[in-house]
XYZ file of C-alpha atoms in Angstrom:
786
model
C 180.889 52.456 132.838
C 178.412 54.702 131.047
C 178.994 56.216 127.611
C 179.459 59.673 129.121
C 182.032 58.395 131.615
C 183.928 56.635 128.839
C 184.101 59.873 126.871
C 185.493 61.724 129.847
C 188.283 59.195 130.247
C 189.397 59.136 126.620
C 192.213 61.617 125.960
C 190.953 64.543 123.944
C 192.343 64.921 120.448
C 193.376 68.470 121.269
C 195.858 67.020 123.705
C 198.034 66.065 120.817
C 197.907 69.397 119.032
C 201.025 71.291 119.572
C 204.538 71.449 118.304
C 205.802 68.163 117.017
C 203.966 68.003 113.736
C 207.156 68.843 111.904
C 208.451 66.361 109.490
C 212.044 66.154 108.427
C 211.282 68.143 105.328
C 209.181 70.874 106.915
C 206.043 71.400 108.911
C 202.786 69.468 108.751
C 199.600 71.240 107.839
C 197.910 73.366 110.425
C 201.033 74.711 112.044
C 202.185 71.421 113.585
C 198.752 70.058 114.545
C 196.803 67.294 112.815
C 196.458 67.811 109.068
C 192.882 68.718 108.138
C 191.628 67.911 111.655
C 187.946 68.841 111.633
C 187.917 69.604 107.903
C 185.416 67.377 106.024
C 187.585 67.484 102.886
C 190.115 64.762 103.675
C 193.196 64.231 101.550
C 194.945 61.007 100.648
C 197.680 61.906 103.135
C 195.095 62.261 105.915
C 193.790 58.762 105.319
C 197.300 57.302 105.198
C 198.192 59.037 108.475
C 195.011 57.832 110.184
C 195.525 54.294 108.837
C 199.062 54.339 110.209
C 197.786 55.256 113.666
C 195.116 52.531 113.527
C 197.633 49.940 112.321
C 200.025 50.927 115.127
C 197.195 50.578 117.640
C 196.138 47.203 116.233
C 199.660 45.756 116.458
C 200.666 47.745 119.559
C 203.526 49.566 117.881
C 204.537 52.403 120.163
C 206.830 54.347 117.819
C 207.232 58.108 117.560
C 207.168 58.944 113.854
C 207.184 62.223 111.960
C 203.848 63.330 110.496
C 205.081 64.680 107.192
C 203.629 62.780 104.194
C 207.084 61.581 103.159
C 207.902 60.308 106.657
C 204.517 58.571 106.939
C 205.104 56.866 103.594
C 208.555 55.715 104.731
C 207.093 54.541 108.031
C 204.409 52.481 106.282
C 207.115 50.939 104.108
C 209.168 50.244 107.243
C 206.248 48.261 108.699
C 205.558 46.344 105.473
C 205.914 42.586 105.831
C 208.562 42.281 103.076
C 211.363 44.253 104.817
C 210.411 42.613 108.120
C 210.768 39.148 106.607
C 214.074 40.172 105.001
C 215.422 41.350 108.353
C 214.545 38.047 110.010
C 215.994 36.139 107.047
C 219.349 37.899 107.357
C 219.317 37.459 111.139
C 218.818 33.739 110.522
C 221.681 33.768 107.986
C 223.895 35.610 110.479
C 223.130 33.101 113.219
C 223.618 30.175 110.806
C 227.190 31.254 110.071
C 228.213 29.316 113.189
C 227.564 26.145 111.187
C 230.368 27.081 108.784
C 232.828 28.758 111.172
C 235.458 26.970 113.180
C 234.615 24.697 114.952
C 232.306 23.921 112.038
C 229.958 21.243 110.787
C 230.904 22.250 107.226
C 234.026 24.407 107.288
C 234.149 27.299 104.821
C 237.048 29.697 104.215
C 237.192 32.604 106.636
C 236.808 35.139 103.808
C 233.549 33.482 102.672
C 231.840 33.631 106.065
C 233.098 37.172 106.623
C 231.684 38.353 103.292
C 228.286 36.912 104.192
C 228.451 38.505 107.633
C 229.364 41.859 106.082
C 226.304 41.584 103.847
C 224.147 40.879 106.923
C 225.629 43.854 108.761
C 224.920 46.043 105.725
C 221.264 44.968 105.709
C 220.954 45.691 109.434
C 222.571 49.098 108.950
C 220.197 49.971 106.077
C 217.226 48.923 108.204
C 218.488 51.105 111.056
C 218.974 54.096 108.728
C 215.442 53.576 107.410
C 214.186 53.681 110.990
C 216.175 56.857 111.653
C 214.470 58.518 108.671
C 210.961 58.111 110.094
C 211.451 59.260 113.685
C 212.931 62.483 115.088
C 216.668 62.440 115.625
C 216.486 63.077 119.371
C 214.063 60.167 119.813
C 216.316 57.899 117.775
C 219.344 58.507 119.990
C 217.316 58.139 123.184
C 216.092 54.678 122.192
C 218.329 52.057 123.910
C 217.691 49.357 121.314
C 219.086 51.581 118.535
C 222.230 52.183 120.568
C 222.528 48.434 121.183
C 222.298 47.657 117.455
C 224.916 50.307 116.601
C 227.274 48.979 119.288
C 226.779 45.382 118.100
C 227.506 46.347 114.494
C 230.637 48.305 115.441
C 231.980 45.618 117.786
C 231.370 42.949 115.150
C 233.311 44.971 112.561
C 236.192 45.482 114.994
C 236.228 41.772 115.841
C 236.211 40.804 112.150
C 239.183 43.085 111.442
C 241.175 41.778 114.425
C 240.283 38.143 113.709
C 241.174 38.470 110.021
C 244.512 40.087 110.843
C 245.430 37.410 113.406
C 244.450 34.610 111.038
C 246.541 36.177 108.275
C 249.505 36.187 110.666
C 248.816 32.521 111.645
C 248.122 33.530 115.244
C 245.482 32.141 117.580
C 242.261 34.132 117.292
C 238.813 34.063 118.895
C 235.575 35.320 117.297
C 234.253 36.802 120.537
C 231.600 38.902 118.784
C 229.593 35.784 117.873
C 227.874 35.932 121.264
C 226.411 39.301 120.201
C 224.600 37.937 117.144
C 221.399 36.782 118.897
C 221.094 40.200 120.547
C 220.135 41.581 117.131
C 217.050 39.373 117.319
C 216.220 41.030 120.640
C 216.816 44.637 119.614
C 215.214 44.871 116.166
C 211.982 46.848 116.220
C 209.918 43.701 115.543
C 211.417 41.962 118.592
C 209.238 43.719 121.169
C 207.764 40.418 122.408
C 211.252 39.070 122.986
C 212.268 42.274 124.759
C 209.210 41.912 126.966
C 210.348 38.380 127.881
C 213.798 39.690 128.813
C 212.182 42.449 130.865
C 210.209 39.770 132.679
C 213.503 38.137 133.592
C 215.030 41.451 134.629
C 212.026 42.335 136.792
C 211.957 38.913 138.435
C 215.702 38.827 139.177
C 215.748 41.064 142.292
C 213.196 38.916 144.140
C 214.742 35.703 142.819
C 218.149 36.923 143.967
C 217.109 37.106 147.619
C 215.496 33.680 147.489
C 218.578 32.332 145.726
C 220.866 33.747 148.439
C 218.793 32.010 151.093
C 218.790 28.832 149.031
C 222.589 28.920 148.596
C 223.000 29.579 152.320
C 221.005 26.403 152.942
C 223.131 24.429 150.459
C 226.374 25.727 151.986
C 225.173 24.997 155.529
C 224.112 21.430 154.687
C 227.389 20.920 152.797
C 229.352 21.972 155.860
C 227.327 19.578 158.015
C 227.969 16.791 155.472
C 231.709 17.492 155.625
C 231.731 17.272 159.422
C 229.404 14.273 159.607
C 230.880 12.138 156.822
C 234.269 13.553 155.829
C 236.404 11.650 158.359
C 234.622 8.289 158.371
C 236.839 6.861 155.634
C 233.924 6.237 153.292
C 234.519 5.571 149.587
C 232.428 6.176 146.470
C 231.623 3.328 144.085
C 234.748 4.103 142.043
C 236.974 4.086 145.139
C 237.399 7.857 145.552
C 237.217 9.485 149.033
C 233.649 10.383 149.986
C 232.742 13.945 151.047
C 236.243 15.084 151.967
C 236.508 18.197 149.763
C 234.147 21.048 150.639
C 233.962 22.498 147.084
C 233.066 19.069 145.666
C 230.484 18.579 148.404
C 228.818 21.928 147.584
C 228.587 20.969 143.913
C 227.239 17.475 144.689
C 224.642 18.895 147.078
C 223.593 21.510 144.504
C 223.180 18.745 141.928
C 221.122 16.773 144.463
C 218.577 19.617 144.465
C 217.932 18.769 140.813
C 217.697 15.034 141.776
C 220.118 14.225 138.926
C 222.529 12.328 141.247
C 219.930 10.834 143.562
C 220.277 8.351 145.224
C 223.886 7.775 144.096
C 225.308 10.643 146.137
C 223.891 9.375 149.437
C 224.496 5.629 148.988
C 227.978 5.471 150.637
C 226.575 7.208 153.743
C 223.347 5.181 153.640
C 225.327 1.933 153.348
C 227.368 2.966 156.370
C 224.299 3.741 158.501
C 220.581 4.151 157.660
C 220.497 7.111 160.061
C 222.376 9.258 157.521
C 219.452 8.888 155.126
C 217.511 11.271 157.408
C 220.062 14.013 156.666
C 219.588 13.693 152.903
C 215.802 13.414 153.144
C 215.593 16.615 155.180
C 217.908 18.330 152.704
C 215.766 17.282 149.728
C 212.539 18.359 151.440
C 213.887 21.825 152.234
C 215.814 22.608 149.071
C 214.171 20.589 146.313
C 210.526 20.828 147.292
C 210.293 24.013 149.334
C 212.887 26.333 147.790
C 212.184 25.273 144.184
C 208.467 25.863 144.799
C 209.261 29.266 146.288
C 211.268 30.094 143.159
C 208.228 29.336 140.997
C 205.916 31.308 143.308
C 208.202 34.362 143.292
C 208.637 34.233 139.524
C 204.899 33.809 138.939
C 203.978 36.661 141.284
C 206.506 39.124 139.872
C 205.900 38.074 136.283
C 202.170 38.678 136.592
C 202.608 41.981 138.406
C 205.039 43.519 135.934
C 203.320 42.079 132.889
C 200.032 43.597 134.030
C 201.738 46.980 134.312
C 203.093 46.628 130.769
C 199.703 45.602 129.406
C 198.161 48.656 131.075
C 200.715 50.844 129.314
C 200.097 49.077 125.993
C 196.342 49.560 126.238
C 196.695 53.213 127.171
C 199.067 53.826 124.241
C 196.706 51.975 121.909
C 193.779 54.193 122.853
C 195.917 57.302 122.497
C 196.870 56.213 118.985
C 193.224 55.680 118.109
C 192.294 59.121 119.455
C 194.916 60.676 117.200
C 193.507 58.778 114.227
C 190.067 60.079 115.187
C 191.425 63.618 115.333
C 192.705 63.300 111.762
C 189.398 61.971 110.416
C 186.914 63.892 112.567
C 184.242 66.118 111.059
C 181.764 68.511 112.637
C 178.365 66.996 111.914
C 176.443 70.002 113.185
C 177.272 73.352 114.734
C 178.358 72.882 118.333
C 177.929 69.102 118.121
C 180.393 66.355 118.957
C 183.005 65.538 116.268
C 182.343 62.332 114.379
C 183.867 60.070 111.713
C 181.685 59.288 108.727
C 181.185 55.811 107.289
C 183.007 56.781 104.085
C 186.117 57.868 106.016
C 185.900 54.795 108.256
C 185.681 52.473 105.245
C 188.633 54.157 103.580
C 190.818 53.694 106.666
C 189.793 50.059 107.154
C 190.630 49.325 103.506
C 194.111 50.761 104.042
C 194.677 48.947 107.331
C 193.335 45.565 106.170
C 193.095 45.530 102.375
C 192.213 41.816 102.306
C 189.053 42.214 104.376
C 185.858 41.469 102.458
C 183.160 44.085 101.888
C 180.659 41.975 103.842
C 183.039 41.658 106.784
C 183.724 45.395 106.752
C 180.005 46.190 106.679
C 179.520 43.831 109.613
C 182.173 45.652 111.662
C 180.642 49.022 110.786
C 177.189 47.865 111.887
C 178.690 46.949 115.280
C 180.370 50.358 115.611
C 177.350 52.311 114.341
C 174.750 50.438 116.376
C 172.215 53.260 115.927
C 172.621 53.407 112.120
C 173.433 57.125 112.100
C 175.985 56.925 109.273
C 178.724 58.227 111.561
C 180.359 57.265 114.850
C 181.773 59.169 117.777
C 185.094 58.938 119.501
C 184.175 56.057 121.838
C 183.027 53.790 119.002
C 185.981 54.688 116.801
C 188.525 53.921 119.524
C 187.229 50.333 119.560
C 188.235 49.787 115.927
C 191.697 48.377 116.720
C 190.243 45.773 119.087
C 187.453 45.058 116.610
C 189.992 44.305 113.870
C 191.834 41.951 116.237
C 188.769 39.733 116.655
C 188.999 36.744 114.338
C 185.837 36.449 112.269
C 185.468 33.359 110.105
C 183.756 34.157 106.808
C 182.111 31.112 105.280
C 180.910 30.947 101.716
C 178.001 28.671 100.873
C 178.300 26.910 97.519
C 176.266 24.108 95.892
C 177.890 20.708 95.437
C 179.060 20.044 91.828
C 176.928 16.866 91.749
C 173.886 18.960 92.617
C 174.539 21.137 89.570
C 175.417 18.268 87.219
C 172.729 15.749 88.205
C 170.296 17.307 90.699
C 167.722 14.511 90.383
C 170.206 11.869 91.503
C 171.936 13.976 94.143
C 168.657 15.122 95.726
C 167.028 11.681 95.569
C 165.895 9.942 98.745
C 168.786 7.421 98.899
C 171.314 10.228 98.340
C 169.765 12.376 101.067
C 169.781 9.406 103.446
C 173.476 8.771 102.709
C 174.296 12.433 103.371
C 172.443 12.342 106.673
C 174.328 9.227 107.730
C 177.727 10.752 106.896
C 176.881 13.959 108.799
C 175.609 12.036 111.821
C 177.728 11.821 114.956
C 177.547 8.029 114.779
C 179.601 8.100 111.560
C 182.442 9.894 113.354
C 182.254 7.516 116.329
C 182.307 4.489 114.026
C 185.503 5.639 112.337
C 187.097 6.505 115.673
C 186.449 2.901 116.729
C 187.962 1.684 113.437
C 191.079 3.762 114.143
C 191.357 2.269 117.643
C 190.991 -1.282 116.274
C 193.648 -0.383 113.710
C 195.882 0.717 116.587
C 195.591 -2.752 118.155
C 196.551 -4.372 114.847
C 199.545 -2.007 114.500
C 200.880 -3.308 117.817
C 200.589 -6.944 116.730
C 203.171 -9.010 114.834
C 203.605 -7.720 111.280
C 204.928 -11.122 110.158
C 201.509 -12.696 110.656
C 199.845 -12.784 107.182
C 196.404 -11.992 108.585
C 197.742 -8.941 110.421
C 199.722 -7.781 107.399
C 196.745 -8.152 105.023
C 194.393 -6.380 107.427
C 196.141 -3.112 106.563
C 194.557 -3.240 103.110
C 191.104 -3.486 104.700
C 191.785 -0.500 106.944
C 193.145 1.538 104.037
C 190.021 0.712 102.040
C 187.806 1.875 104.908
C 189.745 5.140 105.214
C 189.554 5.781 101.480
C 185.806 5.100 101.624
C 185.453 7.680 104.394
C 187.214 10.346 102.315
C 185.130 9.568 99.216
C 181.886 9.677 101.201
C 182.817 13.052 102.692
C 183.701 14.399 99.256
C 180.282 13.241 98.053
C 178.468 14.948 100.936
C 180.549 18.093 101.370
C 181.450 20.533 98.620
C 185.043 19.671 97.548
C 186.353 23.234 97.845
C 184.923 23.359 101.352
C 186.412 19.987 102.223
C 189.860 21.056 101.025
C 189.682 24.704 102.076
C 193.020 26.219 102.955
C 192.783 25.853 106.716
C 190.626 22.724 106.966
C 193.330 20.978 108.942
C 191.890 17.554 109.688
C 190.597 16.910 106.159
C 194.023 17.667 104.714
C 195.670 15.630 107.467
C 193.471 12.569 106.880
C 193.786 12.689 103.106
C 197.573 13.137 103.077
C 198.118 10.392 105.669
C 195.786 7.880 104.015
C 196.964 8.500 100.426
C 200.637 8.461 101.499
C 200.124 5.221 103.438
C 198.343 3.679 100.453
C 201.152 4.621 98.049
C 203.877 3.438 100.461
C 202.063 0.152 101.092
C 201.622 -0.465 97.349
C 205.323 0.246 96.688
C 206.366 -1.995 99.569
C 204.100 -4.841 98.358
C 205.374 -4.481 94.791
C 209.019 -4.631 95.869
C 208.364 -7.601 98.125
C 206.553 -9.566 95.435
C 209.155 -8.834 92.742
C 212.332 -10.017 94.453
C 211.394 -10.680 98.049
C 213.170 -7.516 99.199
C 211.460 -5.045 101.497
C 212.855 -1.543 101.884
C 213.445 -0.686 105.538
C 212.913 3.003 104.802
C 209.537 2.393 103.154
C 208.459 0.170 106.042
C 209.441 2.910 108.489
C 207.325 5.408 106.538
C 204.355 3.016 106.529
C 204.612 2.418 110.275
C 204.879 6.143 111.043
C 201.880 6.942 108.843
C 199.827 4.240 110.533
C 200.613 5.617 113.975
C 199.894 9.211 112.886
C 196.330 8.230 112.039
C 195.764 7.752 115.762
C 196.235 11.486 116.285
C 192.775 12.131 114.843
C 191.170 10.408 117.836
C 192.354 13.374 119.924
C 189.802 15.563 118.184
C 186.939 13.329 119.279
C 187.621 13.619 123.014
C 186.388 16.898 124.479
C 189.040 17.183 127.198
C 191.855 16.529 124.768
C 190.330 18.974 122.313
C 190.208 21.728 124.937
C 193.862 21.269 125.851
C 195.055 21.147 122.227
C 192.947 24.184 121.283
C 194.428 26.102 124.190
C 197.954 25.205 123.077
C 197.134 26.347 119.532
C 195.746 29.680 120.750
C 198.705 30.506 122.972
C 201.136 29.123 120.384
C 202.441 32.520 119.175
C 203.232 33.513 122.749
C 204.985 30.194 123.356
C 207.089 30.872 120.259
C 208.321 34.045 121.963
C 209.806 31.950 124.754
C 211.237 29.594 122.134
C 213.090 32.591 120.687
C 214.262 33.468 124.189
C 215.627 29.950 124.694
C 217.370 30.085 121.300
C 219.035 33.395 122.198
C 220.332 32.022 125.514
C 221.347 28.687 123.957
C 223.238 30.455 121.168
C 225.211 32.591 123.609
C 226.136 29.599 125.794
C 226.915 27.512 122.694
C 229.365 30.133 121.395
C 231.052 30.413 124.787
C 231.100 26.622 125.209
C 232.678 26.069 121.790
C 235.491 28.496 122.596
C 236.088 26.884 126.011
C 235.678 23.174 125.248
C 236.098 22.605 121.476
C 238.259 19.579 120.688
C 238.450 18.488 124.339
C 236.075 15.568 123.740
C 236.014 13.591 120.487
C 233.421 11.229 119.089
C 234.325 8.044 117.203
C 231.797 6.216 115.045
C 230.514 2.744 115.827
C 232.751 1.230 113.134
C 235.918 2.849 114.516
C 238.595 0.599 116.057
C 240.683 3.458 117.443
C 241.706 2.695 121.081
C 241.037 6.360 121.928
C 237.342 5.653 121.430
C 237.226 4.170 124.954
C 238.118 7.530 126.512
C 236.590 9.968 123.967
C 239.978 10.849 122.507
C 241.206 12.420 125.738
C 243.364 10.344 128.156
C 242.115 12.452 131.061
C 238.705 10.819 130.671
C 239.990 7.257 131.203
C 237.865 5.493 133.786
C 235.443 8.409 134.214
C 231.661 8.000 134.217
C 231.551 10.317 131.189
C 233.595 7.874 129.081
C 232.063 4.735 130.557
C 228.560 5.943 129.674
C 229.774 6.685 126.114
C 228.878 10.387 126.281
C 231.582 11.233 123.727
C 229.072 12.693 121.261
C 227.971 15.209 123.910
C 230.553 17.842 123.095
C 231.068 21.452 122.011
C 232.829 20.617 118.740
C 230.192 22.311 116.573
C 227.035 24.352 116.997
C 224.641 21.425 116.429
C 226.184 19.161 119.075
C 226.431 22.179 121.398
C 222.690 22.845 121.150
C 221.892 19.169 121.760
C 224.158 19.156 124.806
C 222.473 22.296 126.159
C 219.074 20.639 125.745
C 220.353 17.677 127.760
C 221.583 20.069 130.443
C 218.140 21.729 130.507
C 216.504 18.338 131.158
C 219.027 18.084 134.093
C 219.137 14.290 134.131
C 222.822 13.266 134.354
C 223.906 16.889 133.916
C 226.461 16.441 136.702
C 228.127 13.631 134.710
C 228.194 15.811 131.599
C 229.692 18.755 133.480
C 232.208 16.530 135.277
C 233.535 15.315 131.923
C 234.375 18.845 130.780
C 235.675 19.727 134.237
C 238.058 16.753 134.053
C 239.523 17.816 130.689
C 239.855 21.508 131.617
C 239.638 22.863 135.161
C 237.330 22.579 138.144
C 236.293 26.187 137.464
C 234.469 24.900 134.358
C 231.618 23.990 136.713
C 230.788 27.694 136.876
C 229.712 27.601 133.213
C 227.272 24.745 133.830
C 225.907 26.111 137.111
C 225.264 29.539 135.547
C 223.470 27.829 132.645
C 221.326 25.847 135.082
C 220.408 28.959 137.066
C 219.609 31.049 133.986
C 217.654 28.466 132.025
C 216.187 25.952 134.475
C 215.517 28.165 137.481
C 214.700 31.515 135.834
C 213.558 31.093 132.205
C 211.712 27.788 132.588
C 209.896 29.112 135.657
C 208.866 32.280 133.776
C 207.645 30.097 130.922
C 205.660 27.937 133.366
C 204.203 31.101 134.925
C 203.030 32.340 131.532
C 201.510 28.994 130.534
C 199.692 28.748 133.879
C 198.196 32.209 133.434
C 197.321 31.628 129.781
C 195.637 28.290 130.521
C 193.688 29.866 133.347
C 192.428 32.578 130.999
C 191.522 30.099 128.255
C 189.609 27.872 130.640
C 187.832 30.516 132.683
C 187.478 33.826 130.804
C 184.417 34.412 128.671
C 184.335 36.462 125.505
C 184.968 40.187 125.693
C 182.126 42.682 125.486
C 183.222 43.609 121.963
C 183.112 39.976 120.844
C 179.664 39.600 122.394
C 178.426 42.698 120.551
C 179.805 41.346 117.287
C 178.129 37.981 117.789
C 174.809 39.646 118.590
C 175.051 41.699 115.402
C 175.795 38.556 113.363
C 172.734 36.836 114.837
C 170.621 39.950 114.362
C 171.527 40.001 110.658
C 170.761 36.250 110.475
C 174.278 35.509 109.261
C 175.280 33.203 112.118
C 176.513 29.665 111.578
C 174.738 27.041 113.651
C 177.029 25.594 116.307
C 176.329 22.043 115.217
C 177.558 22.960 111.724
C 180.877 24.296 112.919
C 181.957 22.791 116.206
C 184.729 24.239 118.307
C 187.252 21.601 117.393
C 190.719 21.670 115.945
C 189.327 22.429 112.509
C 187.742 25.581 113.874
C 190.924 26.424 115.719
C 192.921 26.172 112.519
C 190.487 28.108 110.303
C 190.655 31.804 109.501
C 188.799 34.023 107.080
C 187.325 33.163 103.706
C 186.691 29.466 104.176
C 183.988 27.602 102.314
C 180.853 26.325 103.958
C 180.066 23.415 101.710
C 177.063 21.628 103.092
C 176.280 19.988 99.813
C 172.532 20.394 99.963
C 169.849 22.931 100.806
C 172.236 25.737 99.963
C 169.544 27.908 98.503
C 167.966 28.414 101.904
C 171.144 29.970 103.317
C 172.784 33.362 102.792
C 175.746 33.338 100.427
C 177.996 34.514 103.266
C 177.870 33.455 106.904
C 180.026 34.476 109.855
C 181.268 32.972 113.071
C 183.459 34.399 115.816
C 186.570 32.382 116.520
C 185.816 32.865 120.177
C 189.242 32.747 121.774
C 191.647 33.352 118.923
C 194.028 36.301 118.910
C 195.652 37.949 115.916
C 198.555 39.227 118.004
C 200.337 38.228 121.206
C 199.496 41.656 122.639
C 195.787 40.949 122.112
C 196.197 37.727 124.097
C 198.035 39.573 126.876
C 195.348 42.259 126.999
C 192.690 39.554 127.305
C 194.677 37.818 130.048
C 194.633 40.883 132.302
C 191.469 42.610 131.106
C 189.448 41.618 134.169
C 192.242 42.650 136.557
C 192.467 46.209 135.223
C 190.175 49.054 136.091
C 188.044 50.355 133.237
C 189.872 53.692 133.481
C 193.088 51.926 132.509
C 191.701 51.442 129.021
C 190.880 55.084 128.548
C 192.996 57.014 130.964
C 194.065 60.424 129.775
C 197.547 61.653 130.365
C 197.974 65.257 131.354
C 197.219 67.299 128.229
C 199.837 69.809 129.187
C 202.428 67.099 128.992
C 201.408 66.049 125.505
C 203.697 68.211 123.488
C 203.738 65.865 120.537
C 201.047 63.969 118.716
C 202.963 60.691 118.747
C 204.317 58.611 121.561
C 207.964 58.029 122.088
C 209.488 54.599 122.053
C 209.147 52.597 125.271
C 211.674 53.593 127.865
C 212.399 50.015 128.894
C 215.944 48.846 128.530
C 216.746 46.659 125.566
C 217.964 43.792 127.657
């Protein structure tokens, strides 16, 4: 797309000028339009407003806020990291109360947990009031997530009052509002990634529902055939119970067979009676396990990608609209009748406000990319790219001389010293130590009681210490131990810790012949951890690990989703099944230990397999049990235990959990990982990244690729690292730059990159109807809050 076409597709700043500039305390300057728009004399408030728009665009915040200086100040405070961290801290405290509430790991008085919960509710209410102060009242009440938070707070208060009253009267009471706690994590303003994950589930459900109906029809049909084929043959299960005589039990067993958890046990009585019956089960598994489960994944993947692409398109459009509004605040008329521009001084001021920690050199680099013609000002198209430009990770490396070079230059720059430095930097040095690690791995697997094997550890430790000392001699120490130099820290901590633990263990053994089991465990773990470094030397492994690191923040979103669902099911499970199954320690001689403290479990597979610790007696054991159910192996035995001690209807709880987590959420997670891996493996750098790299090379500030390889160290590094090469520093600039090619500051930036090639160029600059733009800000997303 040409420059002229791009300009035509960017929404004009006049589109935002209309009513809606009113703050809560009065009207903004210019009769409700942008303050000082087009006026070269910019005020402090103008810069703060523009910086707020740019920051919103950078982090994809789509919030309608008032433009009055007071409201903008409150809004900037609202988005500060301190209140955001406090909100998440109190959410964590609120969720952690389940540890201390009945059934508890550590039981606290009811009044103590309620006081803490009241404090949490107060913090959430204050945060909500703060939010209400920065956006118009009508927008606040139209936002579903605000309504959800208010309802959760009110219902929790009502539940606390009722529960406290019932407890005071010594009556049975249930804290039913505990299932609402994780929904606060979903509905806080900062939880937009989590809300997007829930929307993915909501959007996929209609298509999944039809496939699930067809799948259940298949299960019911095969179950009916199994009843007619096998129900009246007098077959018995291994424990002597009638085989396939109850239709409800058959449906459950056949559903479990789809997960392969009870295979081949469920078919063995029929198979023992006649090998022909095996054909029935094989056909069933082929249709339901391999075909229908694959269709589930295909449907989820297709719908997930389709709806996520639509959301990304909306995010990108909103981002560009925000940037246009920032441009409208900062724009100046360079010449009569000319295009409005933003000067370098205004641009610098905004960038300082948006990213105060950015270095002057880095900022000048970004400006040189935006102002590629060195005019001292930029137009609308170049300015709109600022948010994406700030989201590109640029590694700033500082070149410093080695301390030895300053203290004794003659020795450090001598021929033997230079030769040693070349050897340490050579690839052969890395390969040699990788081979040493592999040989060490063989020795780790051998008998520790053999004196030669035991003493060899000292030799390996000496070699590892020598490696660290040689690297410290060659590389500048501050560069070697820079904040994000992952592998150097990893190696040093592992080697030094192993050395200390080995010395302590040897000292204790020599003094009284006693060896601490705990210290030996630490030594063994540290030895094995050293093997992890070999991963970095294998290109294929490195690519996979780097990809996992880059999509890590997005994976954490699904981790939050799993925690929310687990917490809800854990709270429900504790109310339904607490105390039904009891665990007795290994030193207990109580006869009830044989049946998990419940006579109904006598002779059951649950008790015989000693699954007593898999219970809902506290939140920790509940989470572990839910993880086991997610793995699905033996989940039918686990569910049958709780069904035995309660009612057959308890199966509904476990089946719903399996459908929600295993079929829906896990498939959506797999769909995301597939798409993200495809992007990481196949998509090149964006045009903006390419332009930035070209500018770095043009200014001769690029780092040679052989000096900074794309390994895990690079993947872990961010800005302001040291480039300590030890020697020949004077021939290099004091600052050098490198693009972290596929690293993303935000999850939204990753999502935009994932679908960038699938979207039309107009989607990144499409203008909404100006007549419809009655306000200069955008309202909150109209998606439901899940």
